[in-house]
Short mmCIF file of C-alpha atoms in Angstrom, two decimals:
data_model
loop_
_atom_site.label_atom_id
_atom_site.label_comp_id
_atom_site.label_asym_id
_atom_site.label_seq_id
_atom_site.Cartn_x
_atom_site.Cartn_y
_atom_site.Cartn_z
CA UNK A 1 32.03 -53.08 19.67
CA UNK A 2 35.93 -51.47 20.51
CA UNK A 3 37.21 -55.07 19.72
CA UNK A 4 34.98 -55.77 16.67
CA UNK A 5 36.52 -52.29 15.14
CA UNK A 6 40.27 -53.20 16.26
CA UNK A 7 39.30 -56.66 14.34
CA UNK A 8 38.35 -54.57 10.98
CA UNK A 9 41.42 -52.22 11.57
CA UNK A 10 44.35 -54.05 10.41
CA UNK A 11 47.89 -53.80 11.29
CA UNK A 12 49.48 -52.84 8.09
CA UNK A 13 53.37 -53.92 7.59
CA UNK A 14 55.86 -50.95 7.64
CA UNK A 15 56.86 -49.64 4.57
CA UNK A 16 59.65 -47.53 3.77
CA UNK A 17 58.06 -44.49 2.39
CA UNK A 18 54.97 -43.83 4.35
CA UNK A 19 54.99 -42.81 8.06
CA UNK A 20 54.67 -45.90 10.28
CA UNK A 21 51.80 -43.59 12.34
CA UNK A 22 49.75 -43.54 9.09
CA UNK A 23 49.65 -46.91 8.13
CA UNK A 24 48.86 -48.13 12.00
CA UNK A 25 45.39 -46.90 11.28
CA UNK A 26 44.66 -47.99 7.71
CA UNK A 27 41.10 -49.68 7.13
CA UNK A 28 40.92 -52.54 5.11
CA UNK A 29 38.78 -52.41 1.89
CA UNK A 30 35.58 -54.59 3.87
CA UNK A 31 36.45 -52.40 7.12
CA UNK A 32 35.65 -49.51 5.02
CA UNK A 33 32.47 -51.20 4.19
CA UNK A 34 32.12 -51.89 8.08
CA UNK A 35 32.64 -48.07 8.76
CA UNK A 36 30.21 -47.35 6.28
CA UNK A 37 27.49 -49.05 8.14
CA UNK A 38 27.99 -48.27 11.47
CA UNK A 39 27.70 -44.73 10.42
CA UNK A 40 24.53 -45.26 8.97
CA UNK A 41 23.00 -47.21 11.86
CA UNK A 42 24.45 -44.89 14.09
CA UNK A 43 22.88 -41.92 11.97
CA UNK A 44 19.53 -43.39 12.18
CA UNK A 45 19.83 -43.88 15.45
CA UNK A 46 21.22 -40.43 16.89
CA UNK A 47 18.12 -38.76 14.64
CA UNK A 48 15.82 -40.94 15.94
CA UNK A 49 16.47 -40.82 19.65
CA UNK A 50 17.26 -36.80 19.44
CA UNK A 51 13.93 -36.13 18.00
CA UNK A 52 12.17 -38.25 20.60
CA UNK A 53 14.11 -36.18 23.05
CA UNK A 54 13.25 -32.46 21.82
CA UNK A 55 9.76 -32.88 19.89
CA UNK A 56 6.45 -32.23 21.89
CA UNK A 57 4.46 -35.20 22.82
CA UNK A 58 0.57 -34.89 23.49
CA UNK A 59 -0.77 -38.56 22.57
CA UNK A 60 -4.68 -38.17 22.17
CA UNK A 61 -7.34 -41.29 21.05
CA UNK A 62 -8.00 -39.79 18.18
CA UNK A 63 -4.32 -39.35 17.47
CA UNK A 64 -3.62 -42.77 18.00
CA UNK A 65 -6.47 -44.29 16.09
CA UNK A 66 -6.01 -46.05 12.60
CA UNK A 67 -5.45 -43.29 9.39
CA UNK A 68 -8.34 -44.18 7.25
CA UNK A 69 -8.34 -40.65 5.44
CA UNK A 70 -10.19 -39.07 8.12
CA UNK A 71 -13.02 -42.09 8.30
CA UNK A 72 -13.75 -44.59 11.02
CA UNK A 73 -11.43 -47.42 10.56
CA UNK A 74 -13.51 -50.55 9.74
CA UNK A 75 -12.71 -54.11 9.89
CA UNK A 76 -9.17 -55.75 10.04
CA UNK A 77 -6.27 -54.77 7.79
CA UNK A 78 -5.16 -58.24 7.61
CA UNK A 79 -7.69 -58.41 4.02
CA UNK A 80 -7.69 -62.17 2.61
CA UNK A 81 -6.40 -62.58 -0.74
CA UNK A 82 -6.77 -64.71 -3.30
CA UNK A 83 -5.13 -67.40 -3.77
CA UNK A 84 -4.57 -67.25 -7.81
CA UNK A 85 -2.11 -64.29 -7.00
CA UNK A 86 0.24 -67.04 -6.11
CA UNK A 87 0.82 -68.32 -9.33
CA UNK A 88 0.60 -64.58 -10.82
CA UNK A 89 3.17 -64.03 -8.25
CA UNK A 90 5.85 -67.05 -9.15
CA UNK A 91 5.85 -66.14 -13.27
CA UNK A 92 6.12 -61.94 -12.15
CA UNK A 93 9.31 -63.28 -10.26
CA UNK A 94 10.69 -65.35 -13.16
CA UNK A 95 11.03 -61.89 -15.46
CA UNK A 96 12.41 -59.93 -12.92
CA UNK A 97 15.00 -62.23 -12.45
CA UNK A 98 15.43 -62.36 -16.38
CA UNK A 99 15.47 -58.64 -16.55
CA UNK A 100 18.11 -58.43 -13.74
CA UNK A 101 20.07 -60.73 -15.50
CA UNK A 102 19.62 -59.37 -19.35
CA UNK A 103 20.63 -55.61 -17.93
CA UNK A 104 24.37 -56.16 -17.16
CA UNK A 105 24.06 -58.97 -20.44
CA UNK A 106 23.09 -55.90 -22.33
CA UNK A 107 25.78 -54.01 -21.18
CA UNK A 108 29.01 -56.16 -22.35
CA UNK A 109 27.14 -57.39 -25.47
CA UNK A 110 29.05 -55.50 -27.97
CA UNK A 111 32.40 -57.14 -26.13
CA UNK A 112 31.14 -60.63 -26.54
CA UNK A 113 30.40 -60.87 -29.72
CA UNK A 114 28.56 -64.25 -30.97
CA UNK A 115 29.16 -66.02 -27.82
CA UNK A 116 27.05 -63.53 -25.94
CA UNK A 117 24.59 -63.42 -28.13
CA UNK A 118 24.35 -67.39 -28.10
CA UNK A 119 24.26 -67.30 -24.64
CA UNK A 120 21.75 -64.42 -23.92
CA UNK A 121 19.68 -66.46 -26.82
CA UNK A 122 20.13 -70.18 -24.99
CA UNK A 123 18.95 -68.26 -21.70
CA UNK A 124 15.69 -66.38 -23.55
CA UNK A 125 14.76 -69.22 -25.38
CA UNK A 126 14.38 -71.61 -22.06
CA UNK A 127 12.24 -69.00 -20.77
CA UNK A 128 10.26 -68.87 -23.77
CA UNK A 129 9.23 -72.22 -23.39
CA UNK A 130 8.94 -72.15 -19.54
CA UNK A 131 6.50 -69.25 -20.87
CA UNK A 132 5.13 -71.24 -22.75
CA UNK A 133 4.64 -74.79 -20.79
CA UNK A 134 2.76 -72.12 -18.38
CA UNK A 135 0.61 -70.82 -21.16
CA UNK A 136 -0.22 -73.99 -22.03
CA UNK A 137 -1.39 -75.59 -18.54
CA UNK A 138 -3.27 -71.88 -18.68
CA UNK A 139 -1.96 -70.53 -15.40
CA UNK A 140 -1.98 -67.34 -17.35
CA UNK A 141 -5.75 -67.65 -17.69
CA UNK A 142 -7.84 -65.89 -14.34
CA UNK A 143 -9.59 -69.11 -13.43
CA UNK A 144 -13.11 -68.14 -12.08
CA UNK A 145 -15.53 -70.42 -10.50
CA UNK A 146 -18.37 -71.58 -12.87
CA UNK A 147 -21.87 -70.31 -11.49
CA UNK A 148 -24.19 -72.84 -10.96
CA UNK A 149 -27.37 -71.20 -11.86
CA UNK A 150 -30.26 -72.06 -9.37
CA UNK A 151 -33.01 -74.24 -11.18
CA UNK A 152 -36.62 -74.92 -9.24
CA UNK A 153 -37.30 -78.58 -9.19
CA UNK A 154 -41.16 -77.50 -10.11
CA UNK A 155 -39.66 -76.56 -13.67
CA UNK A 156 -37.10 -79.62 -13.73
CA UNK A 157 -40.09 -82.05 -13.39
CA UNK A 158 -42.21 -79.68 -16.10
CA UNK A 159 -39.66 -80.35 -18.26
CA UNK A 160 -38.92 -84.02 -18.36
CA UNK A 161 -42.42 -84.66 -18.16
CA UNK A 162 -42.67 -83.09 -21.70
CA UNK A 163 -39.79 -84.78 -22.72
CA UNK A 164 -41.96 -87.92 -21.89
CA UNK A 165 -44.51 -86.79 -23.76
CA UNK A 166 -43.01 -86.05 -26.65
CA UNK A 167 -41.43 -89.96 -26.38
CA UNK A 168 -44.60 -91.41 -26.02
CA UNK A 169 -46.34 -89.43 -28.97
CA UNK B 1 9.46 -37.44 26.32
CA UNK B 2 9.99 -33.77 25.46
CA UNK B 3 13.58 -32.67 27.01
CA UNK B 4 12.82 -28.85 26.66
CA UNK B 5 9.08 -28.69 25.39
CA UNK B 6 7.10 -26.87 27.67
CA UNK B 7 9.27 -27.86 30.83
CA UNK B 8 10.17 -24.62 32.01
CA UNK B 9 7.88 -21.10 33.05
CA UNK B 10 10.73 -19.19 31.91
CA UNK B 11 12.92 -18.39 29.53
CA UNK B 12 16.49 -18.22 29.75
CA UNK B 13 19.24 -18.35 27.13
CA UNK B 14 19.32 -21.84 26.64
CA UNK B 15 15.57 -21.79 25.81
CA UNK B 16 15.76 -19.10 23.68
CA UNK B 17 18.67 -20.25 21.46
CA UNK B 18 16.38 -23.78 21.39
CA UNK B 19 13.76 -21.09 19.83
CA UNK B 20 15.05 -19.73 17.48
CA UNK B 21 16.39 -23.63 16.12
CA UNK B 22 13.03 -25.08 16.17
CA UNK B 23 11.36 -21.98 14.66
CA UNK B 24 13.70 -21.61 12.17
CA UNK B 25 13.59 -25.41 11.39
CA UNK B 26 9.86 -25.59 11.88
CA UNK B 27 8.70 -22.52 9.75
CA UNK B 28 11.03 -23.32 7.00
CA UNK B 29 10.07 -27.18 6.68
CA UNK B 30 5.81 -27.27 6.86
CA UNK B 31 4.59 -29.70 4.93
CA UNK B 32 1.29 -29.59 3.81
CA UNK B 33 -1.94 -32.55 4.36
CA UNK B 34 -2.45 -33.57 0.69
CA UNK B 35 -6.03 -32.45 1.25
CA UNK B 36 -8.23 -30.26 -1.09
CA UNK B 37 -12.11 -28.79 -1.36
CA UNK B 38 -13.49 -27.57 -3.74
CA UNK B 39 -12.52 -24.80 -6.53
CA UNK B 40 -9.50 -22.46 -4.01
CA UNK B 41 -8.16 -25.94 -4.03
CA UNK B 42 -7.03 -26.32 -7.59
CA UNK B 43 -5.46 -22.98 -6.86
CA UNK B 44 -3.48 -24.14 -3.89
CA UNK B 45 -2.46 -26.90 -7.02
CA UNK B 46 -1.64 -24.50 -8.90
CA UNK B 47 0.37 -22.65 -5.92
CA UNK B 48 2.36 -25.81 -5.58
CA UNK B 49 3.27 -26.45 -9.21
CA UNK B 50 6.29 -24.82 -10.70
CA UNK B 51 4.92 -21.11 -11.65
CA UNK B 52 4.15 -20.29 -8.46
CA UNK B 53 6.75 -22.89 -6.73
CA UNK B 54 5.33 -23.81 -3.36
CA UNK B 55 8.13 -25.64 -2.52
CA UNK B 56 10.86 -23.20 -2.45
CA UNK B 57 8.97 -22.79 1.18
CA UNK B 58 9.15 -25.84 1.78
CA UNK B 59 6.00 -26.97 1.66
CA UNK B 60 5.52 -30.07 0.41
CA UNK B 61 2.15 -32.30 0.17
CA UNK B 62 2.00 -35.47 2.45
CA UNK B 63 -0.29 -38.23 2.28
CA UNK B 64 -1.14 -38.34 5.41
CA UNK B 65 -1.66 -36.69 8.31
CA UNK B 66 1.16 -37.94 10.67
CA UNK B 67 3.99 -36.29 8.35
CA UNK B 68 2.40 -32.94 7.99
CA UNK B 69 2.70 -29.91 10.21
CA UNK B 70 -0.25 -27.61 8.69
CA UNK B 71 -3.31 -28.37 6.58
CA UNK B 72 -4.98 -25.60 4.44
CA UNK B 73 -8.57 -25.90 4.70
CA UNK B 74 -8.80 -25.17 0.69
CA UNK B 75 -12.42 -24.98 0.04
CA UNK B 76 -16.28 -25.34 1.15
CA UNK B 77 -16.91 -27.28 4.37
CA UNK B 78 -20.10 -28.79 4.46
CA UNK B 79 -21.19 -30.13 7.61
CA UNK B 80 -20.22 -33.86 6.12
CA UNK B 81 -17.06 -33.02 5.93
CA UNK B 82 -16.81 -30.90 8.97
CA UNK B 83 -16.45 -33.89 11.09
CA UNK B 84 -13.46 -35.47 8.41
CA UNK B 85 -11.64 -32.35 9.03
CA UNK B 86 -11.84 -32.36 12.57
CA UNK B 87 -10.25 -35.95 12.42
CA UNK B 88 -7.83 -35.49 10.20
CA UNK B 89 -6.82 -32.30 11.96
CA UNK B 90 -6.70 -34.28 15.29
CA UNK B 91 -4.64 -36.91 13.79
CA UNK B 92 -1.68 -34.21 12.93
CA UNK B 93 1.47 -34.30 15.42
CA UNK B 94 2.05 -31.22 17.77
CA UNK B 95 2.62 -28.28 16.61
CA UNK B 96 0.08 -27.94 14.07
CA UNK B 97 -1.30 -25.29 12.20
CA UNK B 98 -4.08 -24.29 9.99
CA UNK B 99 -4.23 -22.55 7.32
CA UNK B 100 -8.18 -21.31 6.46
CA UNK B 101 -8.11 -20.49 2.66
CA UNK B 102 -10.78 -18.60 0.68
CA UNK B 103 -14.28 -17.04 1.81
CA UNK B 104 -16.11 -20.67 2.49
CA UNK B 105 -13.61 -21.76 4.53
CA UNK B 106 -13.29 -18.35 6.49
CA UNK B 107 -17.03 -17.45 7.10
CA UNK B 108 -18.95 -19.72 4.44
CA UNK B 109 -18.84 -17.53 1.76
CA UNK B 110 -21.37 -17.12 -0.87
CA UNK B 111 -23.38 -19.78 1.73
CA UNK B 112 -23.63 -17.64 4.25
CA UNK B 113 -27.32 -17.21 4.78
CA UNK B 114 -28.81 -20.40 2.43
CA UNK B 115 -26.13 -22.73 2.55
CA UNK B 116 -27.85 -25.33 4.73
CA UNK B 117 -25.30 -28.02 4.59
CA UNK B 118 -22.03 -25.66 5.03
CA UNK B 119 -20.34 -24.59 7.64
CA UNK B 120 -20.28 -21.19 8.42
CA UNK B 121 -16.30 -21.06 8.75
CA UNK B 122 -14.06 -23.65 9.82
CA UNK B 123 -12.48 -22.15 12.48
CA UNK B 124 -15.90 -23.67 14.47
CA UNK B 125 -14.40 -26.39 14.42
CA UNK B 126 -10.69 -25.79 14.49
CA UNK B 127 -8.38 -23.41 15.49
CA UNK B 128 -7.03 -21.40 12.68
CA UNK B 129 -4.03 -19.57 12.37
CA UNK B 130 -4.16 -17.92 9.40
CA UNK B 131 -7.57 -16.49 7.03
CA UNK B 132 -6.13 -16.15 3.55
CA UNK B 133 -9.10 -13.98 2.00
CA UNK B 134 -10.51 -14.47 -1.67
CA UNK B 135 -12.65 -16.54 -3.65
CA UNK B 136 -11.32 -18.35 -4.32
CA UNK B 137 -7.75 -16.69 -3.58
CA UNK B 138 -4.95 -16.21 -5.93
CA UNK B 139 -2.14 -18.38 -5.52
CA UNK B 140 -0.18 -14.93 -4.18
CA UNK B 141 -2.91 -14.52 -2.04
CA UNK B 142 -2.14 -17.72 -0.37
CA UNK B 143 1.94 -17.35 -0.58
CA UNK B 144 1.11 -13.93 1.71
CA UNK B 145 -0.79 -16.57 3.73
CA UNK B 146 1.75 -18.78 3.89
CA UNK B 147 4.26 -15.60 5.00
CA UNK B 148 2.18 -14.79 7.43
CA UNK B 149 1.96 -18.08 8.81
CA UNK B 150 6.00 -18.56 8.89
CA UNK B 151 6.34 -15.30 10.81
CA UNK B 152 3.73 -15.94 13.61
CA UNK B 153 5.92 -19.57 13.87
CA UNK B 154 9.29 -17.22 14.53
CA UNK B 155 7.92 -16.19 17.46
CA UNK B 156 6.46 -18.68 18.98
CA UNK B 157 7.98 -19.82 22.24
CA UNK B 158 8.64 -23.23 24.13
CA UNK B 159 8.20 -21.82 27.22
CA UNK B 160 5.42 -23.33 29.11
CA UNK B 161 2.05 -20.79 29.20
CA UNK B 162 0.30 -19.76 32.28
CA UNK B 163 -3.42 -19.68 30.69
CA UNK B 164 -6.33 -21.56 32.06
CA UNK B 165 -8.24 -23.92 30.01
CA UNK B 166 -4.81 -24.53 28.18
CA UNK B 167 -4.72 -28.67 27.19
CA UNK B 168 -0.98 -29.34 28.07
CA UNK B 169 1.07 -31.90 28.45
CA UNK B 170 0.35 -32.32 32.01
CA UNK B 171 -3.32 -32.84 30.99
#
């Protein structure tokens, strides 16, 4: 850990004005970054293990039982689910990535000019029609299974023996 | 665990500097099981939103019980929800405390003597620190409650009892 800090820490070369004791210890602008998150590990940590150290513990079974808002806990929590979310899913992922990439678009806009707005357009438009290629194939559309309504074979054989019938007369 | 918690019969000075830490941090953080009854509980609502400002006591509403330190019982128990309560009061971390708001909750209220589905007062089923009396209670009513709930916490002490019966850690 000592050496992976010294590594961060880098040696800066002696200038005239500043202090030579100063600059020893400067932090480069990614060992800042480093600092940064060892302090927050570190800070998660130190809470963690303190309050495990000072709080009371008095495990019971119903303590340690599932949270169902106060009901038996039924079943598993690993629920199925369905499948069609998938595709729901991949398209939801396509316009966040858009909107990520339209927000900082947005923000130098006025700076660009007609080239941004060409290129925010060229970038809209092919996900227009990836919109709409997936409109199209209706992956949009909640697919639900057709019900196959029961039919008694009593009423099936009824039926085309009228049929007959009605060829014969 | 538990460095200090209940490990010593007596008190000395480091106890009783720990004290005063974890009362002070413990009465001035208690946050509150999201959990309401009937009509005294649309006044504990109203108690937390900004007119009457819950919050500047801390007391904030949790979802569950595993982040909260003190549920108010805000309402009618009826025998259904009797055993809910006792759950969800169970499944609180140490140190817990109950608050018993309005007459229901307290002795069962108007259902004291034909009220055949409520029970008569929670505190059959759990301990409760503080009866806030009303019905249902004004949301001062229920600050007072509060008060009186933050100063029995001051003095509450680390320092393991000597009491029979007592459920402990060692138990």
């Amino acid at each position: 850990m000592i050496l992976l800090i010294k590594l961060f820490l880098t040696l800066q070369s002696t200038s005239v004005n500043f202090p030579t004791k100063f600059l020893k210890l400067m932090l480069t602008e990614f060992g800042k970054i480093f600092v940064f998150i060892l302090t927050a590990a570190l800070f998660v940590v130190v809470a963690i293990y303190v309050a495990r150290l000072l709080r009371p513990k008095r495990p019971t079974f119903e303590k340690l039982t599932t949270y169902e808002c106060g009901e038996n806990p039924e079943g598993s929590p690993w629920v199925k689910f369905n499948i069609r979310f998938y595709v729901v899913a991949l398209i939801f992922l396509i316009f966040d990535v858009e909107v990520v990439l339209l927000i900082p678009w947005a923000l130098v806009y006025r700076e660009m000019g007609i080239v941004g707005y060409l290129i925010g357009a060229i970038f809209l438009i092919l996900l227009g029609v990836g919109m709409a290629y997936e409109w199209k194939k209706g992956d949009l559309e909640w697919a639900r299974p057709k019900i196959k309504e029961p039919t008694l074979d009593i009423i099936k054989s009824t039926e085309t023996k009228k049929e007959e019938l009605k060829t014969a007369s | 665990m538990g460095l200090l918690d209940q490990e010593f019969t007596e008190g000395n000075i480091v106890i009783a500097k720990a004290e005063d830490l974890f009362n002070w941090a413990r009465l001035s953080s208690l946050w509150q099981v999201g959990f309401g009854l009937a009509c005294c509980a649309i006044e504990m609502m109203a108690t937390s939103a900004s007119h009457y400002d819950f919050d500047r006591f801390g007391v904030i509403p949790r979802p569950s019980p595993r982040q909260s330190d003190v549920i108010i019982i805000s309402g009618t128990v009826t025998f259904k929800m009797a055993i809910r309560i006792k759950r969800l009061y169970e499944q609180m971390p140490d140190p817990k405390y109950v608050i018993s708001m309005g007459s229901c909750s307290n002795c069962g209220g108007p259902y004291w003597e034909h009220g055949y589905h409520v029970l008569k007062g929670v505190d059959r089923v759990i301990p409760v620190d503080v009866y806030v009396p009303g019905c249902p209670p004004r949301p001062e009513a229920l600050l007072e409650g509060l008060l009186k709930l933050q100063e029995k916490i001051r003095n509450e002490s680390i320092v393991k009892p000597i009491r029979s019966g007592f459920v402990g850690k060692s138990a």
